[in-house]
Short mmCIF file of C-alpha atoms and ligand atoms in Angstrom, two decimals:
data_model
loop_
_atom_site.label_atom_id
_atom_site.label_comp_id
_atom_site.label_asym_id
_atom_site.label_seq_id
_atom_site.Cartn_x
_atom_site.Cartn_y
_atom_site.Cartn_z
CA MET A 30 0.20 0.09 -0.13
CA ASN A 31 1.66 3.21 -1.25
CA ILE A 32 -0.26 6.19 0.24
CA ILE A 33 2.91 8.64 0.58
CA HIS A 34 4.91 9.33 -2.90
CA TRP A 35 7.86 10.52 -0.66
CA SER A 36 10.37 9.80 -3.37
CA ASP A 37 8.29 12.45 -5.63
CA TRP A 38 9.45 15.27 -2.99
CA ARG A 39 13.02 14.69 -2.65
CA VAL A 40 15.36 17.87 -3.69
CA PRO A 41 17.48 17.03 -6.54
CA ASP A 42 21.11 17.60 -6.11
CA GLY A 43 22.52 20.73 -7.42
CA LYS A 44 19.37 21.57 -9.40
CA PRO A 45 17.24 24.70 -8.81
CA LEU A 46 14.60 24.86 -6.40
CA ASP A 47 11.58 26.94 -6.39
CA LEU A 48 9.72 26.26 -2.86
CA SER A 49 6.78 28.69 -4.31
CA SER A 50 5.84 25.81 -6.83
CA LEU A 51 5.90 22.87 -4.52
CA PRO A 52 2.78 22.12 -2.77
CA THR A 53 2.10 22.32 0.98
CA LEU A 54 -1.05 20.60 0.92
CA PRO A 55 -1.01 16.64 0.27
CA ASP A 56 -1.11 15.69 -3.39
CA PRO A 57 -4.35 14.25 -4.34
CA ARG A 58 -3.03 10.78 -5.08
CA SER A 59 -2.84 10.76 -0.87
CA GLU A 60 -5.64 12.82 0.11
CA ALA A 61 -7.92 10.57 -2.01
CA GLN A 62 -6.79 7.93 0.36
CA ASN A 63 -7.11 9.83 3.45
CA GLY A 64 -9.38 7.42 5.08
CA LEU A 65 -6.63 4.76 5.43
CA TRP A 66 -4.06 7.31 6.94
CA PRO A 67 -4.77 6.55 10.84
CA ALA A 68 -4.48 2.75 9.89
CA ARG A 69 -1.36 3.27 7.97
CA MET A 70 0.03 5.48 10.81
CA ASN A 71 -0.59 2.65 13.46
CA ALA A 72 1.05 0.07 11.18
CA LEU A 73 4.05 2.33 10.60
CA ALA A 74 4.42 2.97 14.29
CA VAL A 75 5.08 -0.89 15.11
CA GLN A 76 7.19 -0.75 12.30
CA LEU A 77 9.31 2.00 13.61
CA ASN A 78 9.34 0.40 17.04
CA GLY A 79 10.69 -2.79 15.63
CA LEU A 80 13.43 -1.16 13.43
CA GLN A 81 14.34 1.12 16.24
CA SER A 82 15.02 -1.89 18.52
CA MET A 83 16.87 -3.56 16.01
CA LEU A 84 18.92 -0.50 15.25
CA TYR A 85 19.80 -0.38 19.57
CA ALA A 86 20.34 -3.89 19.44
CA CYS A 87 23.01 -4.10 16.15
CA LYS A 88 24.92 -0.85 17.20
CA THR A 89 26.63 -0.72 13.86
CA ARG A 90 24.21 1.99 12.55
CA GLY A 91 22.97 5.21 13.67
CA LEU A 92 19.96 7.74 12.34
CA LEU A 93 19.98 11.62 12.23
CA LEU A 94 16.51 13.23 11.39
CA VAL A 95 17.02 16.70 10.81
CA LEU A 96 13.90 18.80 10.96
CA GLN A 97 13.73 22.56 9.48
CA GLY A 98 10.99 24.71 8.95
CA MET A 99 9.50 28.03 9.57
CA ASP A 100 8.14 28.89 12.86
CA THR A 101 4.97 26.76 13.49
CA ALA A 102 5.92 24.35 10.67
CA GLY A 103 5.09 21.49 13.12
CA LYS A 104 8.60 20.23 14.21
CA ASP A 105 7.76 19.87 17.93
CA GLY A 106 4.21 18.03 16.76
CA CYS A 107 6.02 15.85 14.15
CA ILE A 108 8.42 14.47 16.81
CA ARG A 109 5.80 14.12 19.29
CA SER A 110 3.56 11.75 16.83
CA VAL A 111 6.35 10.25 14.87
CA PHE A 112 8.00 9.02 17.98
CA ALA A 113 5.51 8.56 20.16
CA HIS A 114 5.45 4.70 20.59
CA ILE A 115 9.14 4.47 20.42
CA SER A 116 11.25 3.35 23.71
CA PRO A 117 12.77 6.84 24.91
CA LEU A 118 16.12 4.64 25.75
CA GLY A 119 17.10 4.79 21.95
CA VAL A 120 15.96 7.86 20.99
CA ARG A 121 17.12 11.36 21.76
CA ALA A 122 15.40 14.78 20.61
CA GLU A 123 17.75 17.83 20.29
CA ALA A 124 16.86 21.55 20.00
CA PHE A 125 18.95 24.54 18.87
CA GLY A 126 18.56 27.85 19.56
CA VAL A 127 20.45 31.14 19.09
CA PRO A 128 23.81 30.48 19.77
CA GLN A 129 25.04 31.16 23.27
CA ALA A 130 28.64 32.81 24.27
CA LEU A 131 30.71 29.56 24.40
CA GLU A 132 28.88 28.40 20.95
CA LYS A 133 29.63 31.35 19.35
CA ARG A 134 33.17 31.38 19.91
CA HIS A 135 33.23 27.80 18.22
CA ASP A 136 32.74 27.12 14.96
CA PHE A 137 29.41 26.35 13.66
CA LEU A 138 29.37 22.90 13.76
CA TRP A 139 30.98 22.23 17.08
CA ARG A 140 27.59 22.14 18.94
CA ILE A 141 26.01 20.29 16.54
CA HIS A 142 28.67 17.47 15.98
CA ALA A 143 28.48 16.69 19.81
CA LYS A 144 24.71 16.24 19.43
CA THR A 145 25.08 13.37 16.89
CA PRO A 146 23.99 9.88 17.35
CA ALA A 147 26.12 7.18 18.16
CA LEU A 148 25.49 3.71 16.49
CA GLY A 149 22.38 2.27 17.83
CA GLU A 150 21.11 5.58 18.40
CA MET A 151 18.35 7.87 16.55
CA VAL A 152 18.27 11.52 17.01
CA ILE A 153 16.12 14.09 16.08
CA PHE A 154 17.30 17.51 15.31
CA ASN A 155 14.78 20.30 16.01
CA ARG A 156 16.58 23.04 14.03
CA SER A 157 20.27 22.36 13.26
CA HIS A 158 23.55 23.29 11.38
CA TYR A 159 21.23 24.77 8.72
CA GLU A 160 20.26 27.77 10.99
CA ASP A 161 23.53 29.14 10.27
CA VAL A 162 23.22 29.33 6.68
CA LEU A 163 19.48 30.75 7.28
CA VAL A 164 19.29 33.30 9.87
CA PRO A 165 22.28 35.10 9.66
CA LYS A 166 21.97 35.05 5.56
CA VAL A 167 18.81 36.41 5.98
CA GLN A 168 20.01 39.16 8.53
CA GLY A 169 22.37 40.02 6.20
CA LYS A 170 25.54 38.90 8.71
CA ILE A 171 26.96 36.47 5.92
CA ASN A 172 27.89 37.39 2.53
CA ARG A 173 27.84 34.96 -0.24
CA PRO A 174 31.45 33.58 -0.40
CA LEU A 175 30.87 32.85 3.53
CA CYS A 176 27.72 30.89 2.67
CA GLU A 177 29.06 28.88 0.18
CA GLU A 178 31.84 28.03 2.29
CA ARG A 179 29.63 26.84 5.24
CA TYR A 180 27.61 24.67 2.38
CA HIS A 181 31.05 23.13 1.48
CA HIS A 182 31.78 22.32 5.29
CA ILE A 183 27.82 20.99 5.75
CA ARG A 184 28.38 18.82 2.62
CA HIS A 185 31.72 17.17 4.29
CA PHE A 186 30.53 17.25 8.04
CA GLU A 187 27.45 15.05 6.40
CA SER A 188 29.57 12.87 4.72
CA LEU A 189 31.56 12.14 7.47
CA LEU A 190 28.60 11.20 9.60
CA HIS A 191 27.63 8.87 6.52
CA ASP A 192 30.81 7.35 6.29
CA SER A 193 30.87 6.65 9.91
CA GLY A 194 27.95 4.67 9.77
CA VAL A 195 25.07 7.30 10.35
CA SER A 196 22.29 7.97 8.02
CA VAL A 197 21.13 11.30 7.50
CA VAL A 198 17.95 12.32 6.68
CA LYS A 199 16.50 15.92 6.45
CA CYS A 200 12.97 17.42 6.26
CA TYR A 201 12.19 20.60 5.28
CA LEU A 202 8.34 21.18 6.63
CA HIS A 203 6.97 23.14 4.37
CA ILE A 204 4.05 25.80 5.44
CA SER A 205 1.89 28.17 3.51
CA LYS A 206 2.20 31.78 4.77
CA ASP A 207 -1.35 31.46 5.07
CA GLU A 208 -1.26 28.51 7.45
CA GLN A 209 1.39 30.10 9.76
CA LYS A 210 -1.02 32.77 10.22
CA LYS A 211 -3.76 30.57 11.75
CA ARG A 212 -1.09 28.71 13.62
CA LEU A 213 0.44 32.14 15.14
CA GLN A 214 -3.19 33.42 15.48
CA ALA A 215 -4.08 30.05 17.46
CA ARG A 216 -1.15 30.57 19.88
CA LEU A 217 -2.23 34.26 20.46
CA ASP A 218 -5.67 33.09 21.19
CA ASP A 219 -4.99 30.10 23.46
CA PRO A 220 -3.53 31.05 26.89
CA LEU A 221 -2.05 27.52 27.17
CA LYS A 222 0.29 28.24 23.88
CA HIS A 223 1.15 32.04 25.23
CA TRP A 224 4.47 30.63 26.70
CA LYS A 225 5.22 29.30 22.77
CA VAL A 226 5.22 33.03 21.46
CA GLN A 227 8.26 34.77 20.60
CA ALA A 228 8.85 37.93 19.12
CA SER A 229 11.42 36.39 16.65
CA ASP A 230 8.17 34.47 15.15
CA PHE A 231 6.59 37.56 13.99
CA GLU A 232 9.90 39.04 12.95
CA ASP A 233 11.02 36.19 10.71
CA ARG A 234 7.21 36.18 9.11
CA GLN A 235 8.25 39.85 7.79
CA HIS A 236 11.21 38.13 5.91
CA TRP A 237 9.03 35.38 4.32
CA ARG A 238 10.45 35.42 0.97
CA GLN A 239 13.91 36.07 2.28
CA TYR A 240 13.63 33.12 4.14
CA MET A 241 12.22 31.15 1.28
CA HIS A 242 14.97 31.90 -0.79
CA ALA A 243 17.54 31.14 1.68
CA TYR A 244 16.09 27.51 2.03
CA GLU A 245 16.14 27.08 -1.54
CA SER A 246 19.93 27.88 -1.78
CA ALA A 247 20.46 25.71 1.50
CA LEU A 248 18.55 22.62 0.17
CA GLN A 249 19.57 22.73 -3.46
CA SER A 250 23.30 23.17 -2.12
CA THR A 251 23.36 20.01 0.42
CA SER A 252 20.61 17.42 -0.74
CA SER A 253 23.03 14.34 -1.97
CA ASP A 254 22.41 10.91 -2.29
CA GLU A 255 23.92 10.18 0.95
CA SER A 256 22.18 12.71 2.93
CA PRO A 257 18.92 13.80 0.93
CA TRP A 258 16.67 16.71 1.70
CA TYR A 259 12.87 15.94 1.26
CA VAL A 260 10.31 19.01 1.23
CA VAL A 261 7.19 17.68 3.22
CA PRO A 262 3.83 19.23 2.50
CA ALA A 263 3.13 20.22 6.19
CA ASP A 264 0.00 22.09 6.15
CA SER A 265 -1.94 19.12 7.23
CA LYS A 266 -0.65 17.83 10.28
CA ALA A 267 -1.65 14.19 9.73
CA TYR A 268 -0.38 14.08 6.48
CA ARG A 269 3.22 15.26 7.46
CA ASP A 270 3.58 12.89 10.37
CA LEU A 271 2.58 10.15 7.88
CA PHE A 272 5.24 11.16 5.29
CA VAL A 273 7.99 11.38 8.23
CA ALA A 274 7.18 8.13 9.37
CA GLU A 275 6.87 6.34 6.07
CA LEU A 276 10.81 8.00 5.18
CA LEU A 277 12.03 6.70 8.28
CA VAL A 278 10.86 3.03 8.01
CA HIS A 279 11.88 3.04 4.40
CA THR A 280 15.44 4.32 5.48
CA LEU A 281 15.98 1.96 8.26
CA GLN A 282 14.69 -0.68 6.36
CA GLY A 283 17.37 0.01 3.91
CA LEU A 284 20.21 -0.16 6.44
CA SER A 285 19.54 -4.31 6.36
CA LEU A 286 20.21 -4.45 10.10
CA THR A 287 20.21 -8.05 11.62
CA LEU A 288 20.36 -9.20 14.65
CA PRO A 289 23.77 -9.69 16.68
CA SER A 290 24.15 -13.45 17.46
CA PRO A 291 24.21 -14.07 21.48
CA PRO A 292 27.96 -13.52 22.93
CA LEU A 293 27.48 -16.44 24.74
CA ASP A 294 26.29 -20.44 23.99
CA LEU A 295 22.71 -20.29 25.08
CA ALA A 296 22.49 -24.06 25.63
CA HIS A 297 24.78 -23.60 28.86
CA PHE A 298 21.90 -21.93 30.49
CA LYS A 299 19.21 -24.14 32.02
CA LEU A 300 16.49 -22.64 34.55
CA ARG A 301 15.41 -24.37 37.22
P1 LIG B 1303 12.36 27.94 18.69
O1 LIG B 1303 13.02 26.41 17.65
O2 LIG B 1303 11.04 28.58 17.90
O3 LIG B 1303 12.10 27.62 19.71
O4 LIG B 1303 13.21 29.14 18.00
C1 LIG B 1303 14.55 28.98 18.14
C2 LIG B 1303 15.38 30.10 17.66
O5 LIG B 1303 16.91 30.27 17.59
C3 LIG B 1303 14.66 30.27 16.39
O6 LIG B 1303 14.35 31.57 16.17
C4 LIG B 1303 15.91 30.10 15.28
O7 LIG B 1303 16.03 30.80 14.26
C5 LIG B 1303 17.14 30.56 16.12
N1 LIG B 1303 18.27 29.96 15.94
C6 LIG B 1303 18.57 28.71 16.00
N2 LIG B 1303 19.68 28.27 15.64
C7 LIG B 1303 20.59 29.69 15.43
C8 LIG B 1303 21.69 30.09 14.86
N3 LIG B 1303 22.44 29.41 14.48
N4 LIG B 1303 21.66 31.35 14.49
C9 LIG B 1303 20.79 32.28 14.68
N5 LIG B 1303 19.57 31.79 15.36
C10 LIG B 1303 19.37 30.55 15.80
MG1 LIG B 1304 10.01 29.83 17.44
#
């Protein structure tokens, strides 16, 4: 059963990307099957749980999921739903905010590298090293050559992770500006969500176009076979979660994990 055609949303390596031409809503083929989404999500949760246990047992591979997107794109919500049924022992989520004093005195990958998965682990980045080619670019704090240099470092960094056994999957959660307006308004209207409101959400919204251009440049410069970017239509929360779950299951299945053989001869153990 193929509900999500996720491979269609993979960013081609080095080709121009126009986010305004890509949908933020589910494609009609998937939408036509929306009655099947909840059952499919449950089936994926079971599969993901099994695959994560296998990853943890093998300790030969790691998985890094990078989530990027504008404020309210659903990075937190996606983590909550997709990993809801997985043992917290083998999964870690890391969020990256504005760099602190010590972080600013290091290269931009320093704080990121420290949080990457060990073999056997699955790690989700809620924002990432990509903030360093988005925010300073939009704010005019880095020029084009410096930005290109950072793309170069990012490609090598991700290649190092890949060569060390860590699969990197990157999802840009693509919401429309109208959808963001609704979600920001919902935060303003709901006292339980007031704690989430940040001035930067509203400032960044003013620079929507510049952010889209910065994302286009970053995604097309850093999508590769080893660590591809996917543009996830994210105006529908249920579809977004299904997309990411489907992609993770596919990626983990591709690792061909097998359980390690027991370190001891089990025939010795006789229970009385
Ligand atoms: P949030 O994820 O909404 O809690 O907010 C985190 C904030 O930190 C966002 O406004 C990000 O753009 C910002 N941020 C994260 N990493 C960086 C970075 N490397 N440089 C500048 N701002 C950043
Ligand atoms: Mg925010």
